Coordinates of C-alpha atoms and ligand atoms in Angstrom, one line a residue:
M1 CA -65.7 25.0 -10.1
L2 CA -64.9 28.9 -11.7
Y3 CA -63.9 29.3 -7.7
F4 CA -61.8 26.0 -7.6
T5 CA -60.1 26.6 -10.9
E6 CA -58.5 30.0 -9.9
L7 CA -57.6 29.4 -6.5
T8 CA -55.4 26.3 -8.1
S9 CA -53.7 29.1 -11.6
L10 CA -53.0 30.8 -7.5
V11 CA -50.9 27.6 -6.4
L12 CA -49.6 27.8 -10.1
M13 CA -48.2 31.1 -9.7
V14 CA -47.2 30.9 -6.5
L15 CA -44.9 28.1 -6.9
I16 CA -43.7 29.2 -10.1
S17 CA -42.3 32.2 -8.6
I18 CA -41.1 30.3 -5.2
I19 CA -39.0 27.9 -8.4
N20 CA -37.9 31.4 -10.0
G21 CA -36.9 32.6 -6.7
A22 CA -38.9 35.8 -5.9
P23 CA -40.6 36.1 -2.9
P24 CA -43.6 34.8 -2.8
F25 CA -46.4 37.8 -3.1
A26 CA -45.1 38.0 -6.9
G27 CA -47.7 36.0 -6.9
N28 CA -50.0 38.4 -6.5
N29 CA -47.6 41.3 -8.3
P30 CA -50.0 43.1 -10.5
I31 CA -47.5 45.2 -12.4
K32 CA -47.4 44.0 -16.6
I33 CA -44.4 45.1 -18.1
Q34 CA -45.1 44.7 -22.0
P35 CA -43.3 43.4 -23.9
D36 CA -42.0 40.4 -21.4
K37 CA -38.4 40.1 -22.7
L38 CA -36.5 42.4 -25.3
V39 CA -33.8 40.8 -28.2
V40 CA -32.2 45.1 -29.0
E41 CA -29.6 45.0 -31.5
F42 CA -26.5 47.7 -29.4
G43 CA -26.6 50.7 -30.8
T44 CA -30.7 51.4 -31.2
S45 CA -33.7 52.3 -29.3
A46 CA -35.9 50.0 -27.9
S47 CA -38.5 50.8 -25.2
A48 CA -40.9 48.6 -23.1
N49 CA -44.3 49.4 -21.3
C50 CA -44.8 49.5 -17.2
S51 CA -48.2 49.0 -16.0
I52 CA -50.7 49.0 -12.4
N53 CA -54.6 48.6 -12.1
T54 CA -53.6 49.4 -8.4
T55 CA -54.3 52.4 -6.1
H56 CA -50.5 53.0 -5.5
H57 CA -48.0 56.4 -4.3
G58 CA -45.7 56.5 -7.4
M59 CA -44.2 54.2 -10.2
G60 CA -40.6 54.5 -11.5
W61 CA -38.5 52.4 -13.9
E62 CA -34.5 51.9 -12.2
A63 CA -31.9 50.9 -14.9
S64 CA -28.5 51.5 -16.0
Q65 CA -29.4 53.5 -19.0
A66 CA -33.0 55.7 -19.2
A67 CA -33.5 55.2 -15.6
V68 CA -37.9 56.6 -15.0
Q69 CA -38.4 59.1 -11.9
M70 CA -40.9 57.7 -9.3
V71 CA -44.5 59.0 -10.6
D72 CA -47.5 58.5 -9.3
N73 CA -50.4 60.2 -11.1
V74 CA -49.7 57.2 -13.6
Q75 CA -50.9 53.5 -14.7
S76 CA -48.2 53.7 -17.5
L77 CA -45.5 54.3 -17.6
T78 CA -42.1 54.0 -20.4
W79 CA -39.1 52.8 -20.5
K80 CA -37.3 53.7 -24.1
V81 CA -34.1 54.0 -24.5
E82 CA -32.8 55.8 -28.4
T83 CA -29.6 54.8 -28.1
L84 CA -29.0 51.5 -26.1
T85 CA -25.2 51.6 -25.2
H86 CA -24.8 48.6 -22.1
W87 CA -24.6 45.5 -22.8
D88 CA -26.0 44.5 -19.6
I89 CA -28.6 45.8 -18.4
N90 CA -31.9 45.2 -15.8
P91 CA -34.3 47.1 -16.4
V92 CA -36.6 47.0 -13.2
C93 CA -40.1 48.5 -13.0
Y94 CA -41.6 49.5 -9.2
V95 CA -44.3 50.0 -8.3
L96 CA -45.1 52.0 -4.2
A97 CA -48.1 50.7 -2.5
D98 CA -47.9 52.5 0.4
A99 CA -45.3 52.6 3.1
D100 CA -43.9 49.1 3.5
E101 CA -45.0 47.8 0.0
Q102 CA -43.3 48.0 -2.5
W103 CA -43.6 45.5 -6.2
H104 CA -40.9 45.6 -8.3
L105 CA -40.5 43.4 -11.7
Q106 CA -37.6 43.1 -14.2
L107 CA -37.2 43.5 -17.9
Q108 CA -35.3 41.1 -19.7
V109 CA -32.9 42.7 -22.9
T110 CA -31.3 40.7 -25.0
V111 CA -28.2 42.7 -26.2
Y112 CA -26.8 41.7 -29.3
K113 CA -24.7 42.5 -32.3
H114 CA -23.6 40.8 -35.6
P115 CA -19.9 39.8 -36.2
D116 CA -17.8 42.8 -37.6
L117 CA -15.8 40.6 -40.3
V118 CA -16.5 35.8 -39.9
S119 CA -13.9 34.6 -42.3
I120 CA -12.5 31.0 -43.6
S121 CA -9.1 29.9 -44.4
T122 CA -6.6 27.1 -44.3
V123 CA -4.8 27.2 -42.0
S124 CA -0.3 27.1 -42.3
Y125 CA -1.6 25.4 -46.1
T126 CA -1.4 26.9 -48.9
G127 CA -2.3 26.3 -52.7
P128 CA -3.9 22.6 -53.7
M129 CA -4.5 20.1 -50.8
I130 CA -3.8 15.7 -51.9
E131 CA -5.7 13.5 -51.8
G132 CA -6.6 11.5 -49.6
R133 CA -5.3 14.0 -46.8
Q134 CA -6.3 15.5 -44.0
Y135 CA -6.0 19.2 -43.6
E136 CA -8.1 22.1 -41.1
L137 CA -10.6 24.4 -41.8
Q138 CA -10.4 28.1 -39.9
C139 CA -12.9 30.2 -39.2
D140 CA -12.7 33.6 -37.4
V141 CA -16.2 34.9 -35.6
Q142 CA -15.4 38.8 -35.5
N143 CA -16.8 40.5 -32.4
V144 CA -20.1 39.3 -32.5
A145 CA -22.6 39.2 -28.5
P146 CA -23.9 37.3 -27.0
V147 CA -21.9 34.4 -27.8
R148 CA -23.7 32.0 -26.1
L149 CA -26.5 32.6 -28.2
L150 CA -23.9 31.9 -31.5
N151 CA -23.7 28.8 -33.3
V152 CA -20.8 28.9 -36.2
N153 CA -22.5 26.7 -39.3
W154 CA -20.2 25.1 -42.0
Y155 CA -21.4 24.0 -44.7
K156 CA -19.4 21.5 -48.0
G157 CA -21.4 23.1 -51.2
Q158 CA -24.9 24.2 -49.4
Q159 CA -24.5 20.8 -47.4
L160 CA -24.8 22.1 -42.8
V161 CA -21.2 19.6 -42.1
Q162 CA -20.3 20.8 -38.7
S163 CA -21.9 23.3 -36.5
D164 CA -20.3 24.4 -33.1
S165 CA -22.2 26.8 -30.4
F166 CA -21.0 28.1 -27.1
T167 CA -21.3 27.7 -23.6
D168 CA -19.5 32.0 -22.6
E169 CA -21.9 33.7 -21.1
T170 CA -20.3 37.0 -21.4
K171 CA -22.1 39.4 -23.2
T172 CA -19.7 42.2 -24.2
P173 CA -18.1 41.4 -28.0
V174 CA -16.0 38.4 -28.4
S175 CA -14.5 37.3 -31.1
K176 CA -13.9 33.2 -32.0
T177 CA -12.0 30.8 -34.3
M178 CA -13.2 26.9 -35.3
T179 CA -12.0 25.2 -37.3
L180 CA -12.8 22.2 -39.1
Q181 CA -11.2 18.9 -40.0
V182 CA -11.5 17.6 -43.9
S183 CA -10.3 15.0 -45.5
T184 CA -10.1 15.5 -49.4
R185 CA -11.3 13.2 -51.8
R186 CA -10.9 13.0 -55.6
G187 CA -13.8 14.8 -55.9
D188 CA -14.0 17.4 -53.7
D189 CA -11.8 19.1 -56.6
G190 CA -13.7 23.1 -57.1
V191 CA -16.1 22.2 -53.7
Q192 CA -16.4 25.5 -51.8
Y193 CA -16.9 25.4 -48.2
R194 CA -18.5 28.6 -46.7
C195 CA -19.0 29.5 -42.4
E196 CA -21.5 31.2 -41.0
A197 CA -22.5 32.7 -37.3
E198 CA -25.8 32.8 -36.9
L199 CA -27.4 34.0 -33.7
K200 CA -30.4 32.6 -32.6
L201 CA -32.6 35.2 -30.4
G202 CA -35.3 33.4 -30.1
P203 CA -39.2 34.3 -31.2
E204 CA -38.5 37.8 -29.9
G205 CA -35.6 38.7 -32.1
P206 CA -35.8 39.7 -35.9
Q207 CA -36.7 36.9 -38.2
P208 CA -34.8 35.2 -40.2
P209 CA -32.3 35.0 -37.0
P210 CA -29.5 36.9 -37.8
R211 CA -26.4 35.1 -40.5
V212 CA -23.2 36.6 -41.5
T213 CA -21.5 34.3 -44.1
S214 CA -18.2 34.2 -45.0
D215 CA -16.9 34.1 -48.7
P216 CA -16.4 30.5 -50.2
L217 CA -13.4 28.8 -50.1
T218 CA -12.6 27.4 -53.2
I219 CA -10.0 23.8 -52.6
R220 CA -8.6 22.4 -54.9
V221 CA -7.2 19.1 -54.8
H222 CA -4.9 17.0 -56.9
R223 CA -4.0 13.4 -57.0
N224 CA -0.3 14.1 -56.6
N225 CA 2.1 16.9 -55.7
P226 CA 4.1 17.4 -59.6
I227 CA 7.6 18.2 -58.3
K228 CA 9.7 15.7 -57.2
I229 CA 13.4 16.0 -55.5
Q230 CA 16.1 14.1 -56.3
P231 CA 17.3 12.4 -53.9
D232 CA 14.6 12.2 -52.0
K233 CA 16.0 11.9 -48.7
L234 CA 19.4 13.4 -48.1
V235 CA 21.4 12.3 -44.9
V236 CA 24.7 14.7 -44.8
E237 CA 27.0 14.9 -42.0
F238 CA 27.7 18.2 -40.3
G239 CA 30.4 21.2 -42.0
T240 CA 30.0 19.0 -45.1
S241 CA 28.7 20.0 -48.6
A242 CA 25.3 18.3 -49.6
S243 CA 23.0 18.9 -52.8
A244 CA 19.7 17.8 -54.4
N245 CA 17.4 19.0 -57.4
C246 CA 13.8 19.7 -58.0
S247 CA 12.9 19.2 -61.0
I248 CA 9.3 19.7 -62.5
T249 CA 8.0 18.4 -66.0
T250 CA 4.9 20.5 -66.0
T251 CA 4.4 24.5 -67.1
H252 CA 5.0 26.6 -64.3
H253 CA 5.4 30.6 -63.8
G254 CA 8.9 30.5 -61.5
M255 CA 10.5 27.9 -59.0
G256 CA 13.1 28.4 -56.2
W257 CA 13.8 26.7 -53.2
E258 CA 13.6 28.1 -49.7
A259 CA 16.1 26.8 -46.7
S260 CA 18.0 29.1 -44.1
Q261 CA 21.2 27.8 -46.2
G262 CA 21.9 27.7 -50.1
A263 CA 17.8 29.6 -51.3
V264 CA 17.6 30.1 -54.5
D265 CA 16.1 33.5 -56.0
L266 CA 12.6 32.9 -58.2
V267 CA 14.0 31.7 -62.0
D268 CA 10.6 30.7 -64.2
D269 CA 13.3 29.1 -67.1
V270 CA 13.9 26.2 -66.7
Q271 CA 12.5 23.0 -65.7
S272 CA 14.8 22.4 -62.9
L273 CA 16.4 24.0 -60.0
T274 CA 19.8 22.0 -57.7
W275 CA 20.2 23.9 -53.8
M276 CA 23.1 23.6 -53.2
V277 CA 25.6 23.7 -49.9
E278 CA 29.8 24.2 -49.5
T279 CA 29.8 24.6 -46.2
L280 CA 26.3 22.6 -43.9
K281 CA 25.8 25.3 -40.5
Y282 CA 22.2 24.6 -39.5
W283 CA 21.1 22.4 -37.5
D284 CA 17.5 23.3 -38.1
I285 CA 17.3 23.4 -42.4
Y286 CA 14.6 22.4 -44.1
P287 CA 14.9 23.4 -47.1
V288 CA 12.0 23.6 -49.4
C289 CA 11.5 23.5 -53.3
F290 CA 8.0 26.5 -54.1
I291 CA 6.6 26.1 -57.8
F292 CA 3.9 28.5 -59.4
A293 CA 1.6 27.1 -61.5
D294 CA -0.3 29.7 -61.8
A295 CA -1.2 32.8 -60.2
Y296 CA -3.3 31.7 -57.3
E297 CA -1.6 28.2 -56.9
Q298 CA 2.0 27.2 -55.8
W299 CA 3.7 24.2 -54.8
E300 CA 6.0 23.2 -52.5
L301 CA 8.1 19.9 -51.5
E302 CA 11.0 19.6 -49.1
L303 CA 13.5 18.2 -48.4
Q304 CA 13.8 15.3 -45.9
L305 CA 17.7 16.0 -44.4
T306 CA 19.2 14.0 -41.7
I307 CA 22.3 15.2 -40.3
Y308 CA 24.9 13.5 -38.1
K309 CA 27.7 14.0 -36.6
H310 CA 29.8 11.9 -35.3
P311 CA 30.8 11.9 -31.0
D312 CA 33.9 13.5 -29.7
L313 CA 34.7 10.7 -27.5
V314 CA 32.9 7.7 -26.5
S315 CA 34.1 6.1 -23.2
I316 CA 33.4 3.0 -20.5
S317 CA 34.7 3.2 -16.8
T318 CA 32.8 1.7 -13.3
V319 CA 30.4 3.7 -11.2
N320 CA 31.8 4.4 -7.8
H321 CA 33.7 1.6 -7.6
T322 CA 38.5 1.4 -8.3
G323 CA 40.5 -1.7 -8.1
P324 CA 39.3 -5.0 -8.2
M325 CA 35.7 -6.7 -8.5
I326 CA 34.3 -9.1 -5.9
E327 CA 33.2 -12.5 -7.7
G328 CA 28.9 -12.8 -6.9
R329 CA 28.8 -8.4 -6.5
Q330 CA 27.1 -6.4 -9.4
Y331 CA 28.3 -2.8 -10.1
E332 CA 27.3 -0.6 -12.5
L333 CA 29.6 0.5 -15.9
Q334 CA 29.0 3.6 -18.0
C335 CA 29.2 4.2 -20.9
D336 CA 29.5 8.7 -22.0
V337 CA 28.7 10.1 -25.5
Q338 CA 29.9 13.3 -25.9
N339 CA 28.4 15.3 -29.2
V340 CA 26.4 12.6 -30.4
A341 CA 23.1 13.6 -33.3
P342 CA 20.4 13.1 -34.6
V343 CA 19.9 11.5 -30.8
R344 CA 16.8 9.4 -31.6
F345 CA 19.4 7.4 -34.2
L346 CA 21.7 7.1 -31.8
N347 CA 22.3 3.3 -30.9
V348 CA 24.0 2.2 -28.2
N349 CA 25.8 -0.5 -28.4
W350 CA 27.4 -2.7 -25.6
Y351 CA 29.9 -5.9 -25.1
K352 CA 31.9 -8.4 -22.8
E353 CA 34.2 -9.2 -25.4
Q354 CA 32.8 -10.1 -29.0
Q355 CA 29.6 -10.4 -27.4
L356 CA 26.8 -7.8 -27.8
V357 CA 25.4 -8.0 -23.9
Q358 CA 22.9 -4.6 -24.1
S359 CA 21.8 -1.9 -26.8
D360 CA 20.4 1.6 -25.8
S361 CA 18.2 3.8 -28.3
F362 CA 16.5 7.1 -28.2
T363 CA 13.3 8.7 -28.2
D364 CA 14.5 12.0 -28.0
E365 CA 13.7 14.2 -31.5
T366 CA 16.7 16.7 -30.2
K367 CA 18.3 17.3 -33.8
T368 CA 21.2 19.0 -32.5
P369 CA 24.1 17.4 -30.4
V370 CA 23.5 15.8 -26.6
N371 CA 25.5 14.4 -24.6
K372 CA 24.6 11.0 -23.4
T373 CA 25.1 8.6 -20.1
M374 CA 23.5 4.8 -20.1
T375 CA 24.9 2.2 -18.0
L376 CA 25.2 -1.4 -17.4
Q377 CA 24.7 -3.5 -14.3
V378 CA 27.2 -6.0 -14.1
S379 CA 27.8 -9.0 -12.0
A380 CA 31.5 -10.7 -11.3
R381 CA 31.8 -13.8 -12.2
R382 CA 35.0 -15.5 -11.2
G383 CA 35.5 -16.5 -15.1
D384 CA 35.7 -13.3 -15.8
D385 CA 39.1 -12.6 -14.5
G386 CA 40.0 -10.6 -17.6
V387 CA 38.0 -10.0 -19.2
Q388 CA 37.1 -6.0 -22.0
Y389 CA 34.2 -4.8 -21.8
R390 CA 33.3 -2.0 -24.8
C391 CA 30.8 0.6 -25.2
E392 CA 29.6 1.7 -29.2
A393 CA 28.1 4.3 -30.3
E394 CA 26.4 3.9 -33.6
L395 CA 24.2 6.2 -35.4
K396 CA 21.7 4.1 -37.6
L397 CA 21.7 6.5 -40.5
G398 CA 19.5 4.4 -43.1
P399 CA 20.2 3.1 -46.4
E400 CA 20.6 7.2 -47.8
G401 CA 23.5 7.6 -45.0
P402 CA 26.8 6.0 -45.3
Q403 CA 27.3 2.8 -45.2
P404 CA 28.7 1.2 -42.9
P405 CA 26.9 3.3 -40.1
P406 CA 29.3 5.3 -38.5
R407 CA 30.4 3.5 -34.7
V408 CA 32.7 5.0 -32.6
T409 CA 34.0 2.4 -30.0
S410 CA 35.5 2.8 -26.3
D411 CA 38.8 2.0 -25.3
P412 CA 38.4 -1.3 -23.2
L413 CA 38.1 -1.9 -20.3
T414 CA 39.0 -4.6 -17.9
I415 CA 37.7 -6.4 -14.9
T416 CA 39.8 -7.8 -12.5
V417 CA 37.4 -10.3 -10.4
H418 CA 38.7 -11.2 -6.8
P419 CA 37.7 -14.6 -4.9
N420 CA 34.6 -13.7 -2.2
E421 CA 36.5 -14.9 0.2
L422 CA 33.9 -15.1 2.9
Q423 CA 32.4 -17.5 0.3
E424 CA 35.8 -19.3 0.3
F425 CA 36.1 -20.0 3.5
C426 CA 32.0 -21.0 4.3
V427 CA 33.0 -23.6 1.4
I428 CA 36.5 -24.7 3.9
T429 CA 34.0 -24.7 6.4
Ligands
NAG1 C1 -46.4 51.3 -24.6 O1 -47.6 52.4 -24.8 C2 -47.6 53.5 -25.4 C3 -48.7 54.7 -25.2 O2 -49.8 53.3 -24.4 C4 -47.8 53.1 -26.6 O3 -48.0 54.5 -27.8 C5 -46.9 52.6 -27.0 O4 -46.7 51.0 -28.2 C6 -46.9 51.0 -25.8 N1 -45.3 50.1 -26.3 C7 -44.4 48.8 -25.8 C8 -43.9 48.6 -26.3 O5 -46.1 48.0 -25.9
NAG2 C1 -56.1 46.2 -16.4 O1 -57.9 46.7 -15.8 C2 -58.0 46.3 -17.9 C3 -59.4 45.3 -17.9 O2 -59.8 44.5 -17.1 C4 -57.4 45.0 -18.5 O3 -58.1 44.7 -19.8 C5 -56.0 44.5 -17.7 O4 -55.0 44.2 -18.6 C6 -55.0 45.3 -16.4 N1 -54.0 45.2 -16.6 C7 -53.4 44.4 -16.0 C8 -52.0 45.6 -16.0 O5 -53.8 44.0 -15.4
NAG3 C1 22.0 17.2 -60.0 O1 21.5 18.4 -61.4 C2 23.0 18.1 -61.8 C3 22.4 19.2 -63.4 O2 21.6 18.1 -64.5 C4 23.9 16.3 -62.0 O3 24.9 17.5 -62.6 C5 23.9 16.2 -60.8 O4 24.2 16.0 -60.4 C6 22.2 16.1 -60.5 N1 22.4 16.2 -58.5 C7 21.5 15.3 -58.0 C8 21.8 15.0 -56.3 O5 20.8 14.5 -59.0
NAG4 C1 28.8 7.6 -6.2 O1 29.3 7.4 -4.7 C2 28.8 8.8 -4.6 C3 29.1 9.7 -3.2 O2 29.1 8.5 -2.4 C4 27.4 8.8 -4.1 O3 26.7 10.6 -3.3 C5 26.5 8.8 -5.2 O4 25.1 8.6 -5.5 C6 27.0 7.5 -6.6 N1 26.5 7.6 -7.4 C7 25.6 5.7 -7.4 C8 25.4 6.3 -9.1 O5 25.4 4.9 -7.4
NAG5 C1 28.5 17.8 -22.6 O1 30.5 17.1 -22.7 C2 31.5 18.2 -23.3 C3 32.1 17.9 -22.0 O2 31.4 17.4 -20.5 C4 30.5 19.7 -22.8 O3 31.7 20.3 -23.4 C5 29.2 19.9 -23.5 O4 29.3 20.8 -23.4 C6 28.5 19.2 -23.2 N1 27.6 19.0 -24.6 C7 26.1 19.2 -24.5 C8 24.9 19.5 -25.5 O5 25.8 19.2 -23.2

């Protein structure tokens, strides 16, 4: 019965070593390493003992740091470093059984490093958040190893709200930036978020596992932005004047306007401040009124500004064709609109006499003037002889824009349609 159990366990060991990729005789590997797994902080000391009970012709340690030369009169040999300075180290204990046989066993070493810094911040946003919106928080973890054992945990107050891990096999220290989406509720005013870098080093590692936590980030949630801009939307022709007033009813420690043109320096004894330009000369301009509520809180509000330009030219022509059109055939008309902005508000309207026959619009977000060429398919009918086509560029600038909306129309294109002689011939026959 005992014999049977031993045989079973031997077969099992051989099987396990085959699965692990070691040579089959490793099932009989008489080497023992104590401890068989090491979790070591980079820069600290580490050691393990290799031992064997059988007679042999020498044993030693092979390692990128602190290798031990072969000796032949011992049953146990220690690998030891005072200061581990290798990230990827795989010490192997080997024993020469005789001239033909050698055993070896690898010590598993996990080298870790606490992060230098764990910090939390808001992404591209300073100042109070507005109720009911989405914001992004960011956690920066600097110089940590190994990243595959790292967990980045996010806490809202005491509650774990998200945990991120990594599959990266890098053994040397890396820095990681993770993000968390938060949506703000009124009750969240004053809530603290923290992120934590945790190294899950397992039972061989230090207990509890190393954790480094960021300073807390206290979020302020306001019901509404107290800044008002009058008017809040402005539609201005490029090269003309523009102005808007920023105002606040609460006390503050200074207000100003930030803009590539017409910026206003901080002033603190007013409740309203005007942004003004005589001749608007930038296409990409984002005037922002900012107000310091106190030393820590800053409010901002951007003026919604649309800058437009009438097209220099709107012209209509036939594509690849001159002279009269032949009845029953297809032709293409082309409308060229030169130097118009912004194209996302442009409509190109096609008229046959007084009737609108097609209207084209654009999704392009370009703010600077562009050229656009549109086409219209027409089939020549006998009754169309002498008909006039026109195209029109219309800027749909909305209620804040000039009324009626700016429209520039091409000269008319008069088409001549000749009867299809082949068809006439057929009809007569
Ligand atoms: C290794 O062996 C030495 C001597 O027998 C002993 O003092 C030491 O504690 C052992 N170390 C480990 C890690 O087992
Ligand atoms: C060697 O033999 C002793 C006594 O039988 C045992 O306690 C020890 O674990 C053995 N060591 C190895 C490496 O097999
Ligand atoms: C801005 O305020 C000034 C002074 O209070 C006023 O004269 C002007 O009309 C206001 N402009 C706008 C666009 O509201
Ligand atoms: C117009 O004609 C030219 C030369 O025959 C040809 O290369 C071009 O593709 C034509 N364009 C259209 C829109 O048919
Ligand atoms: C539009 O076309 C005109 C005339 O061909 C040209 O001078 C101008 O550079 C073009 N503008 C753009 C933005 O491509």
